[in-house]
Short mmCIF file of C-alpha atoms in Angstrom, two decimals:
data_model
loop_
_atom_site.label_atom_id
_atom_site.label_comp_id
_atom_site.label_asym_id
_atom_site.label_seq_id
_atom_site.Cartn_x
_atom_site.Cartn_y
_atom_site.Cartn_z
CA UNK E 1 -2.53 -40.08 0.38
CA UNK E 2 -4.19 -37.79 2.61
CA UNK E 3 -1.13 -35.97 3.55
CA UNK E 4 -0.28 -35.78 -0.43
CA UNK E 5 -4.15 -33.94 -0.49
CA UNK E 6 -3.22 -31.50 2.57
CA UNK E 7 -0.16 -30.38 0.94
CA UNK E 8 -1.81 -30.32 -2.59
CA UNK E 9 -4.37 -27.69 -1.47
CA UNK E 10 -1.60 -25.59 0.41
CA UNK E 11 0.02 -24.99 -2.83
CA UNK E 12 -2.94 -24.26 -4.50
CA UNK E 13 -3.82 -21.82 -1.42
CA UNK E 14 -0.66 -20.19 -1.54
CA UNK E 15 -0.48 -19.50 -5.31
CA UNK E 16 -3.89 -18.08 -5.49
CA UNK E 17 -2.81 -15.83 -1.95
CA UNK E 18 0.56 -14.71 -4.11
CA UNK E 19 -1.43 -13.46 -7.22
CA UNK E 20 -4.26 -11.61 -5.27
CA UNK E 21 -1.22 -10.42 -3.36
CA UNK E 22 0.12 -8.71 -6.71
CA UNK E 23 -3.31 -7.60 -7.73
CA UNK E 24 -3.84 -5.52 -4.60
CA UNK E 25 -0.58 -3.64 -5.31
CA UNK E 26 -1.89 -3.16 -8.94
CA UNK E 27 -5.24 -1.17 -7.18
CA UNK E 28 -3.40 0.85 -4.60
CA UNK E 29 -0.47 2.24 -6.88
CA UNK E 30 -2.70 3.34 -9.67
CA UNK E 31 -3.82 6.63 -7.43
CA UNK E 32 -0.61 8.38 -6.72
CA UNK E 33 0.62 8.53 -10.10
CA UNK E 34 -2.97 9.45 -11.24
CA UNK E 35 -2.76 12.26 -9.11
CA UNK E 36 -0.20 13.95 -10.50
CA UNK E 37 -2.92 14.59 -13.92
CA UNK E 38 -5.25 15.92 -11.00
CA UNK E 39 -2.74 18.07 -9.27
CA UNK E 40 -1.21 19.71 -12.65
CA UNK E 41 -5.20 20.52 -13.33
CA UNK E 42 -5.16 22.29 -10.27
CA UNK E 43 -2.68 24.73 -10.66
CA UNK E 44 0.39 22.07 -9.20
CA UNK E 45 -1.69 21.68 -5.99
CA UNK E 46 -0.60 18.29 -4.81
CA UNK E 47 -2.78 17.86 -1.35
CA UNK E 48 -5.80 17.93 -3.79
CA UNK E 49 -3.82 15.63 -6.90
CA UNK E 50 -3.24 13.08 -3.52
CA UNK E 51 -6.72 13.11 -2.85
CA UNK E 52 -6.90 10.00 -4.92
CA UNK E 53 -4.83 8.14 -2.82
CA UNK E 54 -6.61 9.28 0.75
CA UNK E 55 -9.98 8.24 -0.80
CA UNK E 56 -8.40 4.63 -1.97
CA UNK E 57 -6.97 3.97 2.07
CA UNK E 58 -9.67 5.94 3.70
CA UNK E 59 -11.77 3.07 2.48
CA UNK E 60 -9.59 0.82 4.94
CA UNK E 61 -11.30 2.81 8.03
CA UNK E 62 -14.48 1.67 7.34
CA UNK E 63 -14.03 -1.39 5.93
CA UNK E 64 -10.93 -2.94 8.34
CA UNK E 65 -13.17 -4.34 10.82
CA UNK E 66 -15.82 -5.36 8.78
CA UNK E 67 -13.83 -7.05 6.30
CA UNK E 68 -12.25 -9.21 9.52
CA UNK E 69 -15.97 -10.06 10.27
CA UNK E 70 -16.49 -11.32 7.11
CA UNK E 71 -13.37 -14.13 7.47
CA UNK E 72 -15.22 -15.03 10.72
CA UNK E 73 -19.30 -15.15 9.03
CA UNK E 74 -18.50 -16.36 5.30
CA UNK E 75 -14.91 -17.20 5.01
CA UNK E 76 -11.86 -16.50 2.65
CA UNK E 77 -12.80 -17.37 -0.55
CA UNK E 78 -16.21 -15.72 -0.40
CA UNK E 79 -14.24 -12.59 0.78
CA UNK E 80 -12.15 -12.69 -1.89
CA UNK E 81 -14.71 -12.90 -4.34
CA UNK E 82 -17.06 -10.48 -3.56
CA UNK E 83 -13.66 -8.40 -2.99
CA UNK E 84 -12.83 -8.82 -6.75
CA UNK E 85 -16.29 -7.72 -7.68
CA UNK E 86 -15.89 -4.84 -6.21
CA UNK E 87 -12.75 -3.77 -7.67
CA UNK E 88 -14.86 -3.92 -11.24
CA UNK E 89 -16.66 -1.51 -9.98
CA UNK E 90 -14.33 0.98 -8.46
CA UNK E 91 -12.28 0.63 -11.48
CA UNK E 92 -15.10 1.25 -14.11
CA UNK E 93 -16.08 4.23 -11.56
CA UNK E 94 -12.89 5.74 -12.31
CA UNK E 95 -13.44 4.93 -15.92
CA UNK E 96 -16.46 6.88 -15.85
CA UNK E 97 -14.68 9.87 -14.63
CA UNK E 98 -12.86 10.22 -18.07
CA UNK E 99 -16.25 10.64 -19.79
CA UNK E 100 -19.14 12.05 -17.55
CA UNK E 101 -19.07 15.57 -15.51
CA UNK E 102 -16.02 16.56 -17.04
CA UNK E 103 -17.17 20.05 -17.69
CA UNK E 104 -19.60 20.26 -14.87
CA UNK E 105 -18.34 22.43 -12.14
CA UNK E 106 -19.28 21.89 -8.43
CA UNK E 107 -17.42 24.28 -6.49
CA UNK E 108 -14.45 26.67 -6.93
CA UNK E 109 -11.30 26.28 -4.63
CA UNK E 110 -8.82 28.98 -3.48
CA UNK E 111 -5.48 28.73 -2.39
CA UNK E 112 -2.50 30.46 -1.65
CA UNK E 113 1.38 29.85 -3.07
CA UNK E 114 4.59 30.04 -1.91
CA UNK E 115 4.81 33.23 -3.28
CA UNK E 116 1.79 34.47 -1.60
CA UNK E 117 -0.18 34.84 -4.76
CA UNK E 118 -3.94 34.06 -4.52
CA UNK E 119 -4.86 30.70 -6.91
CA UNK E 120 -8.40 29.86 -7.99
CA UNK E 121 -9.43 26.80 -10.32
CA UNK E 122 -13.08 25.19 -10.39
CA UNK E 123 -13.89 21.81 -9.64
CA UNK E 124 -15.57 19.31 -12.28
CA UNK E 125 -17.88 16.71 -11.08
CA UNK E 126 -15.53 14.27 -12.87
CA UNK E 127 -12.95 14.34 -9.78
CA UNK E 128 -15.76 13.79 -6.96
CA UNK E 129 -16.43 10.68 -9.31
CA UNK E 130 -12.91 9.64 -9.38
CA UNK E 131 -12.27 9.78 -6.18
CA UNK E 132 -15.46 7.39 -5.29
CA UNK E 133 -14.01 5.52 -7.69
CA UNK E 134 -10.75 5.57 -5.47
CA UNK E 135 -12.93 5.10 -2.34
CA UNK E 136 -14.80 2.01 -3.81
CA UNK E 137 -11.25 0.37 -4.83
CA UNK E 138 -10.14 0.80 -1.06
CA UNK E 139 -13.15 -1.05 -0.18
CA UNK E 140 -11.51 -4.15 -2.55
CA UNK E 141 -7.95 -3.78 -1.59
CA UNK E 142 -8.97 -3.55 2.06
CA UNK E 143 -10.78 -7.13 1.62
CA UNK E 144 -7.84 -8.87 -0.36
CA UNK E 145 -5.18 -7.54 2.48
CA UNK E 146 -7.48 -9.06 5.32
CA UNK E 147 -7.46 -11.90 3.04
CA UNK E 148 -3.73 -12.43 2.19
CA UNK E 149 -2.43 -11.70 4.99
CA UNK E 150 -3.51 -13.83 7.45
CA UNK E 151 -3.88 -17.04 5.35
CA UNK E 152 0.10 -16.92 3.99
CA UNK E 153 0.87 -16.05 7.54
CA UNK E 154 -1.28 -19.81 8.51
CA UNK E 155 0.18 -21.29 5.57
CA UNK E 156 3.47 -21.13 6.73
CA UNK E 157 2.80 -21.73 10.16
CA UNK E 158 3.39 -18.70 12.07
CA UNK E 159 6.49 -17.20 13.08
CA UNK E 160 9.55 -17.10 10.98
CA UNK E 161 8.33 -19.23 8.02
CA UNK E 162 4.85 -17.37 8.23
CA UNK E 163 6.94 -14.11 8.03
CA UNK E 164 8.55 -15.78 4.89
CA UNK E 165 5.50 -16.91 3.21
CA UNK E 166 4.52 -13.03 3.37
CA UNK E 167 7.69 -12.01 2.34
CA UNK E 168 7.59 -13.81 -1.15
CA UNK E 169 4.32 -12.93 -1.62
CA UNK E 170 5.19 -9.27 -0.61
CA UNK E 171 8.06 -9.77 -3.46
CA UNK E 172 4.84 -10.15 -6.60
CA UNK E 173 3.27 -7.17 -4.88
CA UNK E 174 6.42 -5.22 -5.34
CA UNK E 175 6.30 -6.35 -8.98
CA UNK E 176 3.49 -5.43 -9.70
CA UNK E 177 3.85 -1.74 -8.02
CA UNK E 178 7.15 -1.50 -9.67
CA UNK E 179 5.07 -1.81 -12.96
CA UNK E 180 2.14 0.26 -12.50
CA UNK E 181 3.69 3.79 -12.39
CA UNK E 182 6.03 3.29 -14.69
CA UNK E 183 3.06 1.93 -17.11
CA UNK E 184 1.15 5.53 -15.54
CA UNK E 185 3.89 7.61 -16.93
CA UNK E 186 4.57 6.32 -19.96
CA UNK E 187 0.83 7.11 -20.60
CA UNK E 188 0.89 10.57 -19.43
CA UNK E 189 4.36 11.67 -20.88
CA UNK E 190 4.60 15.54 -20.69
CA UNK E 191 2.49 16.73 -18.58
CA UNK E 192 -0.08 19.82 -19.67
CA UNK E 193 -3.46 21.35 -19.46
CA UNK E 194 -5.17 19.19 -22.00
CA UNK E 195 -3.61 15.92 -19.65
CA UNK E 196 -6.72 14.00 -18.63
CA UNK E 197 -7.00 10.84 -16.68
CA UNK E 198 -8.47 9.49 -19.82
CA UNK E 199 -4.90 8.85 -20.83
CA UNK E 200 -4.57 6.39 -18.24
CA UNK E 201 -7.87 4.09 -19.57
CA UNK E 202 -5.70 1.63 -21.29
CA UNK E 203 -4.25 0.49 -17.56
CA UNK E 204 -7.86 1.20 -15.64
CA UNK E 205 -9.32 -1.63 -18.45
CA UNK E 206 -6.78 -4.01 -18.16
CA UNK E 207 -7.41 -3.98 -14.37
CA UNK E 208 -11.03 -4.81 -14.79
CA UNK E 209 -10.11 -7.50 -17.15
CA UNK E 210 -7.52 -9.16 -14.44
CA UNK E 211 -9.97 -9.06 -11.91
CA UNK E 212 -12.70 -10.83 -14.06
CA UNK E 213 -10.23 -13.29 -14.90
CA UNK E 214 -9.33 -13.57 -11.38
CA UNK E 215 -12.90 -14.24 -10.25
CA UNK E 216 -13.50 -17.12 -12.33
CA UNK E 217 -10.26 -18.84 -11.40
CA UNK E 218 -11.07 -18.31 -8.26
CA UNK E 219 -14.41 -20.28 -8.45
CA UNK E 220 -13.01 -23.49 -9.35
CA UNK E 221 -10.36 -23.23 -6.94
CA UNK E 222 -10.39 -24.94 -3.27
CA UNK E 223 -9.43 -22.32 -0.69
CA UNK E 224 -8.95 -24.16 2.76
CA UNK E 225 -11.03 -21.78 5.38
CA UNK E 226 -8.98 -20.98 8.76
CA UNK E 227 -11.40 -21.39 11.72
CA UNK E 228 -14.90 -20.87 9.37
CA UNK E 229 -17.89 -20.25 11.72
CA UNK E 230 -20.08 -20.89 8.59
CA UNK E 231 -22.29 -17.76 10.12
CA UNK E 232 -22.52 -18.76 13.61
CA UNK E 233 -21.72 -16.22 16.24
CA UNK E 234 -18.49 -16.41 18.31
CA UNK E 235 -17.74 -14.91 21.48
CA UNK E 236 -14.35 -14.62 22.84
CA UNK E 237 -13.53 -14.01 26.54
CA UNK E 238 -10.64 -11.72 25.34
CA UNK E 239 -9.79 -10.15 21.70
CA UNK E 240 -6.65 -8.60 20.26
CA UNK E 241 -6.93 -5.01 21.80
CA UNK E 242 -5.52 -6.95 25.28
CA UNK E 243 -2.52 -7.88 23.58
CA UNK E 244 0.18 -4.49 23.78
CA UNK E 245 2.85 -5.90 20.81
CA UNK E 246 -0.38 -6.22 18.91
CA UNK E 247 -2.00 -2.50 20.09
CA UNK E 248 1.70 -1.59 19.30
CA UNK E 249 1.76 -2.83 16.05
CA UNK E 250 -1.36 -1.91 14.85
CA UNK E 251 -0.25 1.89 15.27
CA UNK E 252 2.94 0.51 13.60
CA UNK E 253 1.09 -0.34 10.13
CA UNK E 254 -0.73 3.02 10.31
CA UNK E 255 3.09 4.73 10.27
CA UNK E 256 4.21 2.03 7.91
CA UNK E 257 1.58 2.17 5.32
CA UNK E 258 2.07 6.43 5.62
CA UNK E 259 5.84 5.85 5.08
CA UNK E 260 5.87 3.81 1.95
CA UNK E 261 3.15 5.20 0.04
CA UNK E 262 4.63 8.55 1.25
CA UNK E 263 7.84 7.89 0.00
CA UNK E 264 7.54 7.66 -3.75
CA UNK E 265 3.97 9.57 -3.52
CA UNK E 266 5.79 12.71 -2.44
CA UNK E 267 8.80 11.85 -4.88
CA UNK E 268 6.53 11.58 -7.82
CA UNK E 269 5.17 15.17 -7.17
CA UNK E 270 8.26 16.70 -6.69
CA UNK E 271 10.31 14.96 -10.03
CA UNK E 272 7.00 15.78 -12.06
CA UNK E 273 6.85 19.55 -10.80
CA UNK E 274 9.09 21.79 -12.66
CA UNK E 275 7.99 24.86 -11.21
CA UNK E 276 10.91 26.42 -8.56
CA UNK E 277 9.76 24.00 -5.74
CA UNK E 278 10.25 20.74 -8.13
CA UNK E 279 13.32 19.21 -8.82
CA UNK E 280 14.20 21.18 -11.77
CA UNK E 281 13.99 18.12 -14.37
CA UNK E 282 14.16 19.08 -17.90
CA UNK E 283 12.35 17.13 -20.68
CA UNK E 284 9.35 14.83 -19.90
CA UNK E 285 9.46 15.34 -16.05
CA UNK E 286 6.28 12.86 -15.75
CA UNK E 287 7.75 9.70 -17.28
CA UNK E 288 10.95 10.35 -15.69
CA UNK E 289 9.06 10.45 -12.17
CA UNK E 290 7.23 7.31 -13.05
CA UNK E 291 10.45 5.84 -14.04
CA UNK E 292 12.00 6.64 -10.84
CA UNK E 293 9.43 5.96 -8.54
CA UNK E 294 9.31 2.66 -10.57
CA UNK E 295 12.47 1.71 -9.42
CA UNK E 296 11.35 2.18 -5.37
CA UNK E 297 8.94 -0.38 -6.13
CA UNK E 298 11.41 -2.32 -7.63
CA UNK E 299 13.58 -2.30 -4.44
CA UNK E 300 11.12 -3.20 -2.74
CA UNK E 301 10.53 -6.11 -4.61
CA UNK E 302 13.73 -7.41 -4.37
CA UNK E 303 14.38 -6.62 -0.61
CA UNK E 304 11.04 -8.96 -0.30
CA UNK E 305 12.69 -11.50 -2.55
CA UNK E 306 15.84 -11.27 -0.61
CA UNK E 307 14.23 -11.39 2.64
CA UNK E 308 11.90 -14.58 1.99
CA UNK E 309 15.21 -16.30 1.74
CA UNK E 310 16.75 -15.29 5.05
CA UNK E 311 13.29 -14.87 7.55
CA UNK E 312 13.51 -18.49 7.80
CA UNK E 313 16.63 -18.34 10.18
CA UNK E 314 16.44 -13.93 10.72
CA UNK E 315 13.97 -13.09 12.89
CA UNK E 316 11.70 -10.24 12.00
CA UNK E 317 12.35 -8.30 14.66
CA UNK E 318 16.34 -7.96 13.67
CA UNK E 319 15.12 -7.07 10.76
CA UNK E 320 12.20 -4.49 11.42
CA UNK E 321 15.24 -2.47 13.70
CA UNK E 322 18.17 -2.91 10.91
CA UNK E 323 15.77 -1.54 8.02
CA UNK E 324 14.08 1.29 9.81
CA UNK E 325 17.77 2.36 11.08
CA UNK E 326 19.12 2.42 7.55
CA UNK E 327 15.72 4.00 6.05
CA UNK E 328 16.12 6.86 9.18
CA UNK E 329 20.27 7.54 7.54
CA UNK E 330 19.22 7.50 3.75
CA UNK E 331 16.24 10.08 4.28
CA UNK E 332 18.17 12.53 6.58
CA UNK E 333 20.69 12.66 3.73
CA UNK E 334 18.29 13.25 1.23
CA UNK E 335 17.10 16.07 3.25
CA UNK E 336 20.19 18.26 3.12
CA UNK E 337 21.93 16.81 0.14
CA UNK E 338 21.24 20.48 -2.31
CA UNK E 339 18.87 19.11 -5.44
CA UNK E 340 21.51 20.77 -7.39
CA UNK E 341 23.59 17.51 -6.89
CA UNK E 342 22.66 15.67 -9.54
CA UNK E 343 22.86 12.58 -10.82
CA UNK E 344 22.22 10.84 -14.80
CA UNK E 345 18.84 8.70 -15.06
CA UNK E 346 20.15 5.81 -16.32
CA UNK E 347 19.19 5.04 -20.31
CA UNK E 348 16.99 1.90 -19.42
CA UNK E 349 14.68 3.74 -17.64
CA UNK E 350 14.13 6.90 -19.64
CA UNK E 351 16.09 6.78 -23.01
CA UNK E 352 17.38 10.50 -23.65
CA UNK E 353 18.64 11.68 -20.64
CA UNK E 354 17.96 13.39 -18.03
CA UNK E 355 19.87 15.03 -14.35
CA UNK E 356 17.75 14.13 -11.17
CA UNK E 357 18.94 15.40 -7.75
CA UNK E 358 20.78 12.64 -5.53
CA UNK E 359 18.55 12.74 -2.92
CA UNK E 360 16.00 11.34 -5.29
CA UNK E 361 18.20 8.20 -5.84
CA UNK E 362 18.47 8.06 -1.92
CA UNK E 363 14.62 7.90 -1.46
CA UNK E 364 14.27 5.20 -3.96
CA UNK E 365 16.80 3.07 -2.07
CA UNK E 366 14.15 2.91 1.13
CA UNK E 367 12.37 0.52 -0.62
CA UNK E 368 14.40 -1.69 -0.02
CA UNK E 369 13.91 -0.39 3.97
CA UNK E 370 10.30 -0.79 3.71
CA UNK E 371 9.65 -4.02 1.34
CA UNK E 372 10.11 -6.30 4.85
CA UNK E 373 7.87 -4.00 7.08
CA UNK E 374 4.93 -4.88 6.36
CA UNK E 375 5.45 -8.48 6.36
CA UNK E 376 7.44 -7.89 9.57
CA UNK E 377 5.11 -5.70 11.42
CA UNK E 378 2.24 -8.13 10.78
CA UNK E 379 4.59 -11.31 11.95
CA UNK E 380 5.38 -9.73 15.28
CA UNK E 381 2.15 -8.31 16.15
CA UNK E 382 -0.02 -11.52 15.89
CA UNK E 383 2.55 -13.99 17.30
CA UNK E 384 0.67 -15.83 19.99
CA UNK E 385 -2.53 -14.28 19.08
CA UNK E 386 -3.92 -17.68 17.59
CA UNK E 387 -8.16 -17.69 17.55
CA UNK E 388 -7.89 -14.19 17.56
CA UNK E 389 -5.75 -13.78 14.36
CA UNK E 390 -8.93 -13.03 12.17
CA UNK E 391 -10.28 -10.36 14.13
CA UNK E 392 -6.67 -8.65 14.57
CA UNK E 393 -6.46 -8.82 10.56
CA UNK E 394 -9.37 -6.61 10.34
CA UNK E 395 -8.34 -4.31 12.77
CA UNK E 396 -4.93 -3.91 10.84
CA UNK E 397 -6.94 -3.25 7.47
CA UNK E 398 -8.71 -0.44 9.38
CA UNK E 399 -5.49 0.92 10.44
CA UNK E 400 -3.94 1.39 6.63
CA UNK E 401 -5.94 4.24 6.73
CA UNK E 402 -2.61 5.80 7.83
CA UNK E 403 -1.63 5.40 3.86
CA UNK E 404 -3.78 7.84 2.95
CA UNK E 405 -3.92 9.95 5.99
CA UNK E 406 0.15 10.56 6.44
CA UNK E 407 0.99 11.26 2.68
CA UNK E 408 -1.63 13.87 2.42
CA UNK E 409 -0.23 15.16 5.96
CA UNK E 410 3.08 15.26 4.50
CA UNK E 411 2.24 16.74 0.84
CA UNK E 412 0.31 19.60 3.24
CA UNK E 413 3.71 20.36 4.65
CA UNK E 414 5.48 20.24 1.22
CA UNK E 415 3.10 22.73 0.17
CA UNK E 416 4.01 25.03 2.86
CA UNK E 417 7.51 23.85 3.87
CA UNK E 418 8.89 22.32 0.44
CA UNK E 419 9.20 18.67 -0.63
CA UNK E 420 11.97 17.40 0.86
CA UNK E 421 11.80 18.98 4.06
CA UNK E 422 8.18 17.04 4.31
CA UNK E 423 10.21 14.14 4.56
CA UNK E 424 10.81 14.96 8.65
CA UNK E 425 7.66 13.42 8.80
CA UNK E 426 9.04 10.12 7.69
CA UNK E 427 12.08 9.77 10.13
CA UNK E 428 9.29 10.51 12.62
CA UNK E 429 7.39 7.41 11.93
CA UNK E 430 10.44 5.39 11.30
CA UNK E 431 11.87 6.12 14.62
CA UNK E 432 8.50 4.68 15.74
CA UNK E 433 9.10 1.65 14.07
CA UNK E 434 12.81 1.47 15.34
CA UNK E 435 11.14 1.55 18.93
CA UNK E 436 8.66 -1.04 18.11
CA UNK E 437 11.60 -3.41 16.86
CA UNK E 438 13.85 -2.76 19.72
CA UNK E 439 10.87 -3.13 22.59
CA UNK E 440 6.73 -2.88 21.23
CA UNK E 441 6.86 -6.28 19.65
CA UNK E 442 7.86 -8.02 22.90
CA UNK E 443 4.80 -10.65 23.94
CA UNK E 444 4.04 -9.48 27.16
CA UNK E 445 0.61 -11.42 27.60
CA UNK E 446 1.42 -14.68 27.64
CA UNK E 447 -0.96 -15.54 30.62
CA UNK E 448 -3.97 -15.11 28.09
CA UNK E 449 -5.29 -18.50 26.55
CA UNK E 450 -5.55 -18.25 22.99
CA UNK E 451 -6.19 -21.73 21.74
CA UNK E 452 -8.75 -23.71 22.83
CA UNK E 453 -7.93 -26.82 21.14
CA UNK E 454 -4.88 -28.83 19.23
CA UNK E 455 -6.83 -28.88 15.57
CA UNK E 456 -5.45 -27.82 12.06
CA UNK E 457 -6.41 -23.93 12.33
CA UNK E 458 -6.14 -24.33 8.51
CA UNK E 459 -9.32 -27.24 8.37
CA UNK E 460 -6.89 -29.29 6.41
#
């Protein structure tokens, strides 16, 4: 009976784990599409229009560690919950964007394009309000990662079936980023100078609505709390920092989180531009780009789906170095396939037609590169780590700054460079990623004690 009650509540764990899972994708892939209304306003200047998406994982800096404290002081399900009520609030923020300083202009901003012509556009005090809007939503997403993470990694025990848990759950989180920008597009259409992120409402109210829901489910669900001080104070003799896979790893998810919101971020610019530097997409270049970065997500969903069946006999360290060698071939060929190579959108996704360059359809296929990193990365880097799981969680929350930080490095280069030549910048991180497969993830402190006793780590 009391084995038939332990198993009982890791269901129920697990289920609730897998839909915050999706939810967090929901948050985090509403800014780069967003962006793109931002970055037509001002004058097709992307680093701004990404701006959105910095501000959403910048949020992860200052919130990483503390969110990891929080597991420790008040547990998961308290995390979670004040997490969701937070993401009300960053998503009515954004709301309020659409309706209040929208003609109030703060500051003026000059520029330069490729052509060496001088640009100048104001800024409203509706986008400083959208992107604390963006910055408050990082604060959520940052809370339900720290979350998730950890407790499907517990939940399946650790090692390969942890990575597996993750990996199914990472499959709903794909879903639900699949449908997001293609939801984001359809909503903008044709992009033009009345576009205002007002057109994206519809999605920004749903998301309140989920969350709400989501918060009162929660409450009458039983959460089992991994290692719960119940507010007490605990000092450790050691902590994750003397652990090198997990030092290693932790710059690993900075790369990772740069390369796949970097990915389809920088995609989504250049489909929707249609000025020389773009693609040169005729028709309704916006949807189309949604449509298409739709379909990363979508890899990535199934590469998660495909990859909770096999982690529970493939390590993830085979598969961290076969995805990041593949990703490293697809995006060099992007890079010097001409975008004059063109291939038909297919009719499900944007009925009509349309000619997108090759390279495009190459990008899209690293999702299914990236859907097992993060899962992977995570896996490797706390194996052995045991008491001091929690606190590495919140150190890796801190560190997805690097989504934010390396897709507005790399739309600075586009700028400058051009799109796909940005994309240097993502072999760069994925040959990182290739070297932490092949030799950073090795456990080489495994003279450090990290379990003081034999007990259920899960309380249950």
């Amino acid at each position: 009976m009391e084995t038939t009650a332990k198993n009982n509540a890791r269901v129920a764990a697990i289920v609730v784990m897998f839909f915050i899972y999706a939810m967090i994708s929901f948050v985090t892939n509403l800014a780069a599409p967003i962006g793109t209304i931002w970055g037509y306003q001002f004058e097709g200047n992307s680093v701004l229009g990404m701006m959105g998406n910095m501000m959403n994982f910048l949020a992860y800096l200052f919130m990483g560690i503390p969110a990891g404290n929080l597991l420790v002081k008040i547990g998961y399900k308290k995390t979670a919950l004040w997490a969701l009520g937070v993401g009300i609030l960053g998503l009515f923020v954004q709301f309020l964007s659409s309706i209040a300083g929208v003609d109030t202009v703060v500051t003026t901003f000059t520029s330069t394009n490729a052509d060496g012509v001088i640009l100048s556009y104001p800024i409203t005090l509706n986008f400083f309000i959208y992107l604390l809007g963006a910055f408050i939503c990082g604060f959520c997403v940052c809370m339900l990662n720290t979350v998730v993470c950890p407790m499907l990694n517990l939940l399946g025990g650790g090692g390969n079936k942890g990575n597996q848990l993750l990996q199914f759950g990472g499959a709903l989180n794909s879903l639900s980023g699949t449908l997001t920008p293609l939801f984001v597009g359809m909503l903008i259409g044709v992009l033009s100078n009345s576009t205002r992120i007002g057109a994206v409402n519809p999605l920004l109210f749903i998301g309140m609505g989920i969350f709400a829901v989501a918060f009162i489910i929660l409450n009458f669900v039983s959460i089992p709390e991994p290692g719960s001080t119940n507010g007490s104070k605990v000092k450790y003799a050691h902590s994750p920092w003397n652990f090198r896979h997990t030092v290693l790893g932790v710059i690993g998810i900075f790369f990772y989180v740069g390369i796949e919101i970097g990915i389809p971020g920088t995609l989504n610019f250049y489909l929707a531009d249609q000025s020389a530097n773009g693609a040169g997409v005729v028709g309704q270049a916006s949807a189309i780009a949604g449509a298409i970065v739709a379909v990363y997500w979508l890899f990535m969903l199934i590469g998660r789906f495909l990859s909770g069946f096999i982690s529970g006999t493939v390590s993830s360290r085979a598969q961290l170095i076969a995805v990041s060698t593949t990703a490293i071939i697809l995006i060099i060929l992007s890079i010097f396939i001409p975008k004059t190579v063109t291939f038909p959108v297919p009719e499900f996704l944007y009925e009509g037609g349309a000619q997108v360059p090759v390279s495009a359809f190459l990008l899209i296929l690293c999702g299914l590169c990236t859907s097992i990193m993060w899962g992977g990365i995570f896996n490797l880097a706390v194996e052995g780590l045991g008491k001091y799981t929690a606190q590495a969680s919140g150190i890796f929350m801190m560190m997805v700054v690097g989504g934010g930080v390396m897709p507005l490095i790399q739309n600075a280069i586009a700028k400058t460079t051009g799109y796909m030549t940005s994309y240097w910048l993502v072999v760069a991180m994925l040959a990182y990623l290739l070297f932490y497969g092949l030799i950073g993830s090795k456990n080489v402190n495994t003279d450090i004690p990290v379990e003081e006793d034999n007990t259920d780590p899960l309380n249950l």
